[in-house]
Amino acid sequence: MCYGPEFVAKAVQKWIAAVGAKTAYIAPGSPWENGYVESFNARLRDELLDGEIFYSLREAQIIIESWRRHYNPASEHPSGYVIGAKRFC
């Protein structure tokens, strides 16, 4: 079975409609409505992407993974996803 994001999104939309809830809509280009993501994106850009030139996909994967390992413990903000003892950004 495939549980891709589009299938999960449709199931969530059906559930939301069934319980009579409403979703919060974040308009494209409205960074003030999602400060956590905008903060992360700015930090990623300032601390990593502006200072690197990647010559291969593998090099980018290694450098970004290293930065992620440094960033996750440094940002103990509850906005990250926590699964078990692992934290993902």
PDB file of C-alpha atoms in Angstrom:
ATOM      1  CA  MET A   1       0.000   0.000   0.000  1.00  0.00           C
ATOM      2  CA  CYS A   2       1.076   3.560  -0.615  1.00  0.00           C
ATOM      3  CA  TYR A   3       0.642   6.093   2.165  1.00  0.00           C
ATOM      4  CA  GLY A   4       1.973   9.111   0.307  1.00  0.00           C
ATOM      5  CA  PRO A   5       1.309  12.631   1.563  1.00  0.00           C
ATOM      6  CA  GLU A   6      -1.548  13.187  -0.883  1.00  0.00           C
ATOM      7  CA  PHE A   7      -3.416  10.140   0.465  1.00  0.00           C
ATOM      8  CA  VAL A   8      -2.784  11.112   4.075  1.00  0.00           C
ATOM      9  CA  ALA A   9      -3.920  14.689   3.347  1.00  0.00           C
ATOM     10  CA  LYS A  10      -7.177  13.455   1.814  1.00  0.00           C
ATOM     11  CA  ALA A  11      -7.847  11.205   4.815  1.00  0.00           C
ATOM     12  CA  VAL A  12      -7.178  14.092   7.198  1.00  0.00           C
ATOM     13  CA  GLN A  13      -9.465  16.387   5.194  1.00  0.00           C
ATOM     14  CA  LYS A  14     -12.268  13.808   5.380  1.00  0.00           C
ATOM     15  CA  TRP A  15     -11.779  13.425   9.132  1.00  0.00           C
ATOM     16  CA  ILE A  16     -11.787  17.217   9.668  1.00  0.00           C
ATOM     17  CA  ALA A  17     -15.035  17.519   7.684  1.00  0.00           C
ATOM     18  CA  ALA A  18     -16.575  14.587   9.594  1.00  0.00           C
ATOM     19  CA  VAL A  19     -15.899  16.141  13.015  1.00  0.00           C
ATOM     20  CA  GLY A  20     -16.956  19.604  11.870  1.00  0.00           C
ATOM     21  CA  ALA A  21     -13.613  21.251  12.542  1.00  0.00           C
ATOM     22  CA  LYS A  22     -11.930  23.900  10.435  1.00  0.00           C
ATOM     23  CA  THR A  23      -8.321  24.205   9.355  1.00  0.00           C
ATOM     24  CA  ALA A  24      -6.064  27.208   9.799  1.00  0.00           C
ATOM     25  CA  TYR A  25      -5.097  28.519   6.390  1.00  0.00           C
ATOM     26  CA  ILE A  26      -1.665  30.053   5.899  1.00  0.00           C
ATOM     27  CA  ALA A  27      -1.616  32.137   2.760  1.00  0.00           C
ATOM     28  CA  PRO A  28       1.412  31.775   0.493  1.00  0.00           C
ATOM     29  CA  GLY A  29       3.870  34.587   1.133  1.00  0.00           C
ATOM     30  CA  SER A  30       2.642  35.189   4.683  1.00  0.00           C
ATOM     31  CA  PRO A  31       5.697  34.383   6.811  1.00  0.00           C
ATOM     32  CA  TRP A  32       4.251  36.053   9.920  1.00  0.00           C
ATOM     33  CA  GLU A  33       1.630  33.307  10.052  1.00  0.00           C
ATOM     34  CA  ASN A  34       4.204  30.538  10.475  1.00  0.00           C
ATOM     35  CA  GLY A  35       7.068  31.990  12.463  1.00  0.00           C
ATOM     36  CA  TYR A  36       8.653  28.663  13.433  1.00  0.00           C
ATOM     37  CA  VAL A  37       9.244  27.584   9.851  1.00  0.00           C
ATOM     38  CA  GLU A  38      10.378  31.040   8.804  1.00  0.00           C
ATOM     39  CA  SER A  39      12.809  31.140  11.727  1.00  0.00           C
ATOM     40  CA  PHE A  40      14.236  27.758  10.750  1.00  0.00           C
ATOM     41  CA  ASN A  41      14.502  28.730   7.076  1.00  0.00           C
ATOM     42  CA  ALA A  42      16.313  31.969   7.966  1.00  0.00           C
ATOM     43  CA  ARG A  43      18.706  30.130  10.260  1.00  0.00           C
ATOM     44  CA  LEU A  44      19.405  27.444   7.646  1.00  0.00           C
ATOM     45  CA  ARG A  45      20.108  30.097   5.041  1.00  0.00           C
ATOM     46  CA  ASP A  46      22.244  32.315   7.323  1.00  0.00           C
ATOM     47  CA  GLU A  47      24.233  29.596   9.090  1.00  0.00           C
ATOM     48  CA  LEU A  48      24.681  27.101   6.275  1.00  0.00           C
ATOM     49  CA  LEU A  49      23.579  27.861   2.737  1.00  0.00           C
ATOM     50  CA  ASP A  50      25.049  31.372   2.433  1.00  0.00           C
ATOM     51  CA  GLY A  51      28.495  30.075   3.375  1.00  0.00           C
ATOM     52  CA  GLU A  52      28.717  26.918   1.273  1.00  0.00           C
ATOM     53  CA  ILE A  53      29.089  25.939  -2.353  1.00  0.00           C
ATOM     54  CA  PHE A  54      28.094  22.348  -2.984  1.00  0.00           C
ATOM     55  CA  TYR A  55      29.926  20.620  -5.812  1.00  0.00           C
ATOM     56  CA  SER A  56      27.932  17.393  -5.629  1.00  0.00           C
ATOM     57  CA  LEU A  57      24.708  16.070  -4.174  1.00  0.00           C
ATOM     58  CA  ARG A  58      26.649  13.758  -1.839  1.00  0.00           C
ATOM     59  CA  GLU A  59      28.723  16.661  -0.514  1.00  0.00           C
ATOM     60  CA  ALA A  60      25.532  18.641   0.155  1.00  0.00           C
ATOM     61  CA  GLN A  61      23.978  15.669   1.979  1.00  0.00           C
ATOM     62  CA  ILE A  62      27.015  15.248   4.240  1.00  0.00           C
ATOM     63  CA  ILE A  63      27.381  18.937   5.076  1.00  0.00           C
ATOM     64  CA  ILE A  64      23.646  19.470   5.646  1.00  0.00           C
ATOM     65  CA  GLU A  65      23.436  16.355   7.835  1.00  0.00           C
ATOM     66  CA  SER A  66      26.352  17.618   9.914  1.00  0.00           C
ATOM     67  CA  TRP A  67      24.633  20.994  10.331  1.00  0.00           C
ATOM     68  CA  ARG A  68      21.346  19.280  11.234  1.00  0.00           C
ATOM     69  CA  ARG A  69      23.067  17.294  13.990  1.00  0.00           C
ATOM     70  CA  HIS A  70      24.535  20.524  15.333  1.00  0.00           C
ATOM     71  CA  TYR A  71      21.287  22.498  14.969  1.00  0.00           C
ATOM     72  CA  ASN A  72      18.854  20.042  16.594  1.00  0.00           C
ATOM     73  CA  PRO A  73      20.392  19.929  20.088  1.00  0.00           C
ATOM     74  CA  ALA A  74      21.068  23.676  19.928  1.00  0.00           C
ATOM     75  CA  SER A  75      17.420  24.525  19.241  1.00  0.00           C
ATOM     76  CA  GLU A  76      15.402  23.079  22.082  1.00  0.00           C
ATOM     77  CA  HIS A  77      12.212  24.662  20.815  1.00  0.00           C
ATOM     78  CA  PRO A  78       9.045  22.536  20.928  1.00  0.00           C
ATOM     79  CA  SER A  79       8.270  23.273  17.284  1.00  0.00           C
ATOM     80  CA  GLY A  80      10.425  20.366  16.021  1.00  0.00           C
ATOM     81  CA  TYR A  81       9.044  16.897  15.524  1.00  0.00           C
ATOM     82  CA  VAL A  82      10.033  14.464  18.250  1.00  0.00           C
ATOM     83  CA  ILE A  83       9.731  10.748  17.564  1.00  0.00           C
ATOM     84  CA  GLY A  84      10.964   8.615  20.404  1.00  0.00           C
ATOM     85  CA  ALA A  85      14.343   9.989  21.422  1.00  0.00           C
ATOM     86  CA  LYS A  86      15.046  11.418  17.944  1.00  0.00           C
ATOM     87  CA  ARG A  87      14.363  15.015  16.991  1.00  0.00           C
ATOM     88  CA  PHE A  88      13.831  15.962  13.355  1.00  0.00           C
ATOM     89  CA  CYS A  89      13.874  19.378  11.757  1.00  0.00           C
TER      90      CYS A  89
END
